[in-house]
PDB file of C-alpha atoms in Angstrom:
ATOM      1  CA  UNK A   1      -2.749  19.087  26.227  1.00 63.00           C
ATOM      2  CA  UNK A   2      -5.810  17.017  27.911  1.00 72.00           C
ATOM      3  CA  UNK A   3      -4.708  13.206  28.376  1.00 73.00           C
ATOM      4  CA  UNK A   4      -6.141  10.887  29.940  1.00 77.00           C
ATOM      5  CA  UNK A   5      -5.640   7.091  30.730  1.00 80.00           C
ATOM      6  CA  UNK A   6      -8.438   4.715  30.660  1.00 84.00           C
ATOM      7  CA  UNK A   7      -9.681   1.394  29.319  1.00 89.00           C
ATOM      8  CA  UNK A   8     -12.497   1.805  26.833  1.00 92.00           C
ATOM      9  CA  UNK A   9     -13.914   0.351  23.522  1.00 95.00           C
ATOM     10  CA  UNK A  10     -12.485   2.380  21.053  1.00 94.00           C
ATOM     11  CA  UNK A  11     -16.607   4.203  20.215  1.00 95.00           C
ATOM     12  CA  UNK A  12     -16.779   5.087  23.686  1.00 95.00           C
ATOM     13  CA  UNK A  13     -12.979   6.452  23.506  1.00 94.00           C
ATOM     14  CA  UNK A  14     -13.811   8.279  20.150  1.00 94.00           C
ATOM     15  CA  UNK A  15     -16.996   9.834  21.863  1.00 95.00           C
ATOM     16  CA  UNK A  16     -14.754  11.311  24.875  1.00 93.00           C
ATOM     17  CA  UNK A  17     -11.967  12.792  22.342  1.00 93.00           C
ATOM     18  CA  UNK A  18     -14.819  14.193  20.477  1.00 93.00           C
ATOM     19  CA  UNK A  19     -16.532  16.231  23.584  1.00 92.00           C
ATOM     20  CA  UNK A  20     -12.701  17.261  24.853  1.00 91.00           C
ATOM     21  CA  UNK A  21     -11.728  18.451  21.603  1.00 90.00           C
ATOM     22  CA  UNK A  22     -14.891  20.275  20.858  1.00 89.00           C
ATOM     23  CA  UNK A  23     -14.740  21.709  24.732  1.00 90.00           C
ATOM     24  CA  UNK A  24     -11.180  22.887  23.484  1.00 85.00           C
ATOM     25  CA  UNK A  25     -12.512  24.673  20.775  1.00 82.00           C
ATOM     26  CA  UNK A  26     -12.524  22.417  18.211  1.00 81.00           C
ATOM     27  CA  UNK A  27      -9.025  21.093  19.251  1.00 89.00           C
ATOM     28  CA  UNK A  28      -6.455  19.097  16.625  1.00 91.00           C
ATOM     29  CA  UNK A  29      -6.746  15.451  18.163  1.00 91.00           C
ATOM     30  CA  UNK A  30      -3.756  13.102  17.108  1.00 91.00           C
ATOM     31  CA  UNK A  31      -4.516   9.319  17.389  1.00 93.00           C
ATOM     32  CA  UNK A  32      -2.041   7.078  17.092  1.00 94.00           C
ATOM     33  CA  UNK A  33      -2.942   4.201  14.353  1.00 94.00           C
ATOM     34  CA  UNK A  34      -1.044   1.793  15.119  1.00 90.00           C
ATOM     35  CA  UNK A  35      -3.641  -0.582  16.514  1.00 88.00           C
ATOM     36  CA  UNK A  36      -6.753   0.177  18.605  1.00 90.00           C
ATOM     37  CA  UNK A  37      -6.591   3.963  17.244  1.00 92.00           C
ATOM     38  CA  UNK A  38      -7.497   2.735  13.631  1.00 94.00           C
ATOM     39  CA  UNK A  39     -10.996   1.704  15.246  1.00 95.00           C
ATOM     40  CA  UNK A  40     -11.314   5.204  17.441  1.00 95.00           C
ATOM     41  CA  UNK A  41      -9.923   7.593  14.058  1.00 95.00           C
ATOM     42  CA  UNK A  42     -12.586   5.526  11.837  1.00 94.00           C
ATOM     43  CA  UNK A  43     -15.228   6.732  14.344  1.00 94.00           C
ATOM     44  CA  UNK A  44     -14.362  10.194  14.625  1.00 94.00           C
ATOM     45  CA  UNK A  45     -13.430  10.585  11.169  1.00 90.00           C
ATOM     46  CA  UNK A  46     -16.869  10.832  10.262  1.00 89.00           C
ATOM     47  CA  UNK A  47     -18.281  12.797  13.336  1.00 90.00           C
ATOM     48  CA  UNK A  48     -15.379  14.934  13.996  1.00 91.00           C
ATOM     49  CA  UNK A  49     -14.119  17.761  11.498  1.00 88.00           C
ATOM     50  CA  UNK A  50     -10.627  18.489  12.511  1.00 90.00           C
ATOM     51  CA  UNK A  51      -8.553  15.321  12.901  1.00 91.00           C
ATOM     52  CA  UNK A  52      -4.738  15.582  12.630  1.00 92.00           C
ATOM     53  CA  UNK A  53      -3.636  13.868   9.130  1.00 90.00           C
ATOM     54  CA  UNK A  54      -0.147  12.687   7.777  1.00 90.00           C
ATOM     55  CA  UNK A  55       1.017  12.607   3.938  1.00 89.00           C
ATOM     56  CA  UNK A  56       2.032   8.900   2.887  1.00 88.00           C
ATOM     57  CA  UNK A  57       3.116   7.706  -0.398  1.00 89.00           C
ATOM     58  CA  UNK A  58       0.479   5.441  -2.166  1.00 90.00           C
ATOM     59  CA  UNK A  59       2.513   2.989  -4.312  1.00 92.00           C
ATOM     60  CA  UNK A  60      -0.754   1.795  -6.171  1.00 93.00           C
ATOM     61  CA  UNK A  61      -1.583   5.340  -6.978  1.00 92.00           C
ATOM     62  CA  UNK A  62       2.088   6.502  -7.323  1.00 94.00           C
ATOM     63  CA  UNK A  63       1.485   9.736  -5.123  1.00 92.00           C
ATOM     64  CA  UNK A  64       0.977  11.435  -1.569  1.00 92.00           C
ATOM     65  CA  UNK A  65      -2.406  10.694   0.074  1.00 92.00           C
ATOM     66  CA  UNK A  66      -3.510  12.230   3.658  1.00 91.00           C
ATOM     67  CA  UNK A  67      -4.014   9.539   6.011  1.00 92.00           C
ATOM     68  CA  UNK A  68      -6.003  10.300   9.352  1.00 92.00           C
ATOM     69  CA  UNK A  69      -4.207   9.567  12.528  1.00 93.00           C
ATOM     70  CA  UNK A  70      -0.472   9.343  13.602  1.00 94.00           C
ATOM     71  CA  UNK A  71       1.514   6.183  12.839  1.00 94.00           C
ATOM     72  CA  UNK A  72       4.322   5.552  15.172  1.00 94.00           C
ATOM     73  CA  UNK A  73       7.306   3.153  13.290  1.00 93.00           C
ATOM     74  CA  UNK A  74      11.385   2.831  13.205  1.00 90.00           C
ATOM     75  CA  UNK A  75      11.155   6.317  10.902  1.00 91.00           C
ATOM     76  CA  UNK A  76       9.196   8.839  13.410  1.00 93.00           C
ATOM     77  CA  UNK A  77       9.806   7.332  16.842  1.00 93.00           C
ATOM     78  CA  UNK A  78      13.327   8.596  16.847  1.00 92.00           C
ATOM     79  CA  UNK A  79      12.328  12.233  15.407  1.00 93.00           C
ATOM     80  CA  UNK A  80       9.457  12.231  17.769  1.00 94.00           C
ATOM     81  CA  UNK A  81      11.555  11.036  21.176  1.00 93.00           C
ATOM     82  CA  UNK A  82      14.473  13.905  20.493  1.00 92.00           C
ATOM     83  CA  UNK A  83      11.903  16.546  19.510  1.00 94.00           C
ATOM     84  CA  UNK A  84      10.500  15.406  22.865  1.00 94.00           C
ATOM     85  CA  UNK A  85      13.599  15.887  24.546  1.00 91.00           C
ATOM     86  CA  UNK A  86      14.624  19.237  22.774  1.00 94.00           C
ATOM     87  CA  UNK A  87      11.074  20.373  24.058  1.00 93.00           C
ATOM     88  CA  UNK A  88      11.539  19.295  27.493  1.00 92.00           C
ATOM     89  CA  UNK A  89      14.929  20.573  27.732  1.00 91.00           C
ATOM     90  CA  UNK A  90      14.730  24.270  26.189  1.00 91.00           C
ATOM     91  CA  UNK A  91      11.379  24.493  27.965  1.00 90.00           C
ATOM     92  CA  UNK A  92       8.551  24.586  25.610  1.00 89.00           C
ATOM     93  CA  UNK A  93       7.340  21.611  27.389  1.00 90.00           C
ATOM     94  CA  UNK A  94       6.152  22.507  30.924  1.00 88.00           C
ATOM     95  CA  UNK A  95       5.647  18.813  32.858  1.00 89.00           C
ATOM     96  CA  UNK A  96       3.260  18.853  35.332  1.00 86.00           C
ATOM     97  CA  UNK A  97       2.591  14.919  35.329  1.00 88.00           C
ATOM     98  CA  UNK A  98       4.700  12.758  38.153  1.00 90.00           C
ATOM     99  CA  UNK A  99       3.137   9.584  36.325  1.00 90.00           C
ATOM    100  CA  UNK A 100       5.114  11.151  33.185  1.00 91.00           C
ATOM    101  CA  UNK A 101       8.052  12.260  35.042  1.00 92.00           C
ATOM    102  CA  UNK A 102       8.141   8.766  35.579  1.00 93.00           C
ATOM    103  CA  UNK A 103       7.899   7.344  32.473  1.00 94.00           C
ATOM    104  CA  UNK A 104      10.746   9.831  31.158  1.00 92.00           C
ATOM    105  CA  UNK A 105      13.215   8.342  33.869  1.00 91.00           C
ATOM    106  CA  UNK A 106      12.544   4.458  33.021  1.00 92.00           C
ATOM    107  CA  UNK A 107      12.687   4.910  29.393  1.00 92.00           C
ATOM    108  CA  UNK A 108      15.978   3.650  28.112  1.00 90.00           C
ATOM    109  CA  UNK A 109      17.892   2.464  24.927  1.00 88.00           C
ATOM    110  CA  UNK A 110      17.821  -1.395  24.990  1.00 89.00           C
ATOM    111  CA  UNK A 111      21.143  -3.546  23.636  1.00 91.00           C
ATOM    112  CA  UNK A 112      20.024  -3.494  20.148  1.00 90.00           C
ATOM    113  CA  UNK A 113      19.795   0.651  20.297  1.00 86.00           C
ATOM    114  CA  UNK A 114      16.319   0.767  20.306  1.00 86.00           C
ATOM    115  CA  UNK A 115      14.064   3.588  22.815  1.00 86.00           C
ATOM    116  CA  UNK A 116      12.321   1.477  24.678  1.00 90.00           C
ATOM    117  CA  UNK A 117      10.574   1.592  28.816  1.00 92.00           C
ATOM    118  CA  UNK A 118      13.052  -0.581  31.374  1.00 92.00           C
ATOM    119  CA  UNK A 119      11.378  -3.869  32.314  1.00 91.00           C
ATOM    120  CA  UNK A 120       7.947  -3.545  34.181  1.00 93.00           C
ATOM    121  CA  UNK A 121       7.909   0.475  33.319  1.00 93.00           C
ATOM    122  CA  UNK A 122       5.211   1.746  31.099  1.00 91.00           C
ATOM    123  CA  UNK A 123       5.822   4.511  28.121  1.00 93.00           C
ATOM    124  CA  UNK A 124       2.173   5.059  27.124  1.00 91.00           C
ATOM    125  CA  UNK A 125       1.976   9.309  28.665  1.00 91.00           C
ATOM    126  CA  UNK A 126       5.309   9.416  27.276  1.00 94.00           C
ATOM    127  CA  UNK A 127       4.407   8.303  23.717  1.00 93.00           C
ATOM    128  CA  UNK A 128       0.575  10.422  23.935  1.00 92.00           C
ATOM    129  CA  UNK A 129       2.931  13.143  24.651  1.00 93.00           C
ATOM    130  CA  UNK A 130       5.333  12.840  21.822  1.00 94.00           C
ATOM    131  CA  UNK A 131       2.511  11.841  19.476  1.00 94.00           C
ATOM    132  CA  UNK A 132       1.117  15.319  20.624  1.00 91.00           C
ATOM    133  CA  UNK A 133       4.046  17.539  20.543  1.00 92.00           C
ATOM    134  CA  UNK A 134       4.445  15.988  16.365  1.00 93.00           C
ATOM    135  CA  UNK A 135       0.630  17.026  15.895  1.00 92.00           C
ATOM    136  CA  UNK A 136       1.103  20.408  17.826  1.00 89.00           C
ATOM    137  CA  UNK A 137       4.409  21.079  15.760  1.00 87.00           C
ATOM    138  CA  UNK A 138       2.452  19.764  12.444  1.00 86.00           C
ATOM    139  CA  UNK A 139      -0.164  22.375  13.096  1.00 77.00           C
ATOM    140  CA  UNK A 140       2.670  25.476  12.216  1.00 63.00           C
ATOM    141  CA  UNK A 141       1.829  27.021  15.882  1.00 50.00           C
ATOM    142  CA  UNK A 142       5.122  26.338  17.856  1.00 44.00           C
ATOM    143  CA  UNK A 143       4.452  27.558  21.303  1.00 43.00           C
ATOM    144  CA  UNK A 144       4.868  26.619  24.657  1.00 43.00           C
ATOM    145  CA  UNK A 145       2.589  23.518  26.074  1.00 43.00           C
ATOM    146  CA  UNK A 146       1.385  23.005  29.277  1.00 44.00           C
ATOM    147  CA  UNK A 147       1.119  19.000  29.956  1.00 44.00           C
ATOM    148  CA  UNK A 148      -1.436  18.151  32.404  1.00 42.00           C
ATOM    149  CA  UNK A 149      -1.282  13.973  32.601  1.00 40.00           C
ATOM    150  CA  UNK A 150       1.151  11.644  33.924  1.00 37.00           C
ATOM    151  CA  UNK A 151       4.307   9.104  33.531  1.00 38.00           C
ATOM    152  CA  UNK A 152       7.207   9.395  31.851  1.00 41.00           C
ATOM    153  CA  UNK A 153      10.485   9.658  29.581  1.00 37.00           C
ATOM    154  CA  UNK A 154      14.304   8.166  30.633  1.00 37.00           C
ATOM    155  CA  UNK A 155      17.532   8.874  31.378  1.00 39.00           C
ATOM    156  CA  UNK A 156      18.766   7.302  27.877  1.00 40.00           C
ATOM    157  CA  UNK A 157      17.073  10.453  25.719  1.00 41.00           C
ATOM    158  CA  UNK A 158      19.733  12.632  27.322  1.00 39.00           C
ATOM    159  CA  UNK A 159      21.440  12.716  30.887  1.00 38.00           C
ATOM    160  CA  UNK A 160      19.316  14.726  33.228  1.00 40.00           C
ATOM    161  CA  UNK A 161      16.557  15.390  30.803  1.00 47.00           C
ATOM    162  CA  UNK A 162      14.083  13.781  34.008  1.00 50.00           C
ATOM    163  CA  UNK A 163      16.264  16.052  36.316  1.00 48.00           C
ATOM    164  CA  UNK A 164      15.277  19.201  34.338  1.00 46.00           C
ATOM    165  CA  UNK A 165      11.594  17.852  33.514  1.00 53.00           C
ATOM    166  CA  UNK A 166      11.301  16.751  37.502  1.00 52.00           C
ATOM    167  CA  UNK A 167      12.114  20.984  38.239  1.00 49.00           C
ATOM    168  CA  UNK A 168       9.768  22.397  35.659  1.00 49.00           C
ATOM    169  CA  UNK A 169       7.110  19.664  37.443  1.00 48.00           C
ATOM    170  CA  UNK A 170       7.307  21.563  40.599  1.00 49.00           C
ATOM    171  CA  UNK A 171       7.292  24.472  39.217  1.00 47.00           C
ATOM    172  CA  UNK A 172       3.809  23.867  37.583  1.00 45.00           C
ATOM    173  CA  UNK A 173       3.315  22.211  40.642  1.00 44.00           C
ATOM    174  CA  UNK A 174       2.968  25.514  42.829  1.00 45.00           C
ATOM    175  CA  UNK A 175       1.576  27.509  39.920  1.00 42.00           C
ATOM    176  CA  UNK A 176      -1.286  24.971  39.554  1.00 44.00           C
ATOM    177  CA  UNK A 177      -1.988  25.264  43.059  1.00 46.00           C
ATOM    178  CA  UNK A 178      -2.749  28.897  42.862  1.00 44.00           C
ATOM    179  CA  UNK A 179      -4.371  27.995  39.121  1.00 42.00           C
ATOM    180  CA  UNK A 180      -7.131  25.966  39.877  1.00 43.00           C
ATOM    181  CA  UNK A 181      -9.249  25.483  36.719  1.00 43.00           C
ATOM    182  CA  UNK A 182     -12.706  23.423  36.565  1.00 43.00           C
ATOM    183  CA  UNK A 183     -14.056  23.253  32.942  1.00 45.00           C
ATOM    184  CA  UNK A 184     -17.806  24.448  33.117  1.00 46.00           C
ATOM    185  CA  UNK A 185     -18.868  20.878  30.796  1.00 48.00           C
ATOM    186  CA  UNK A 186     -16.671  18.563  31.883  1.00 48.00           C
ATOM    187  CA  UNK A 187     -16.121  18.936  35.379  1.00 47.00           C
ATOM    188  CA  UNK A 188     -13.057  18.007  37.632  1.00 41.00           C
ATOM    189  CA  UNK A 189     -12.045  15.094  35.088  1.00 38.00           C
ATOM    190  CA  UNK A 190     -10.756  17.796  33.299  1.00 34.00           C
TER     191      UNK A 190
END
């Protein structure tokens, strides 16, 4: 998984998935829609030829349509937050980000029930990271993913899940150490 966090109009963001996905072999890239992704999926959807696309019911036409992009709402954030956790917890997720170790500590359920970050924390690397764990599962590959950005999840999604993603960390930790990789195109931001 490639992440990164930046501010950028949403062509220039569209451009950079487009190189990192084609420098990953034509990678599956899953933009969320909720907002500033409808601007960056409109872009790549006609540059790009492998986007990662959701069936939704079309009232008007009275049947499933694909829709480009990922749309987060009350339905899939709680699939997507304990698929997270399951991942995290049996393994498949390796976490090698502190920035998402973070994240995964500070995000909490609120009084009304609802998964949300603890005043002042962030949940964006968490959310990129559930958003790519759906498109990854979507894609009928389950395998093990190695997560190379940063933040976090919370102690609310289950007790110790941070504890257990925290030890994978430093595992990955010491393995990337030894595991130094440099892509040839796009340098050390990589």
């Amino acid at each position: 998984v490639y992440s990164v966090r930046v501010k950028e109009d949403a062509d220039r963001f569209a451009d950079r998935i487009e190189k990192v996905a084609g420098a990953y072999r034509m990678a599956l890239p899953g933009v969320e829609v909720n907002a500033y992704g409808l601007a960056v999926v409109d872009r790549l959807r006609h540059r790009y030829p492998r986007l990662y696309f959701r069936k939704s019911y079309d009232s008007a036409r009275n049947a499933h349509v694909n829709k480009f992009g990922f749309r987060t709402d009350k339905s899939t954030k709680p699939v997507m937050i304990a698929e997270l956790n399951e991942a995290v917890r049996d393994g498949r997720l390796v976490v090698k980000s502190q920035n998402l170790l973070t994240e995964m500590s500070t995000y909490v359920y609120n009084e009304d029930g609802e998964m949300v970050p603890s005043q002042g924390a962030r949940s964006d690397e968490l959310m990129a990271t559930a958003i790519a764990l759906q498109v990854a599962n979507s894609a009928g590959r389950p395998r093990r993913v190695k997560l190379e950005h940063s933040d976090g999840l919370r102690p609310g999604l289950e007790r110790g899940l941070a504890d257990v993603a925290r030890a994978r960390y430093e595992d990955a930790v010491s393995w990337e150490k030894s595991n130094r990789f440099v892509h040839p195109e796009l340098g050390s931001e990589f």
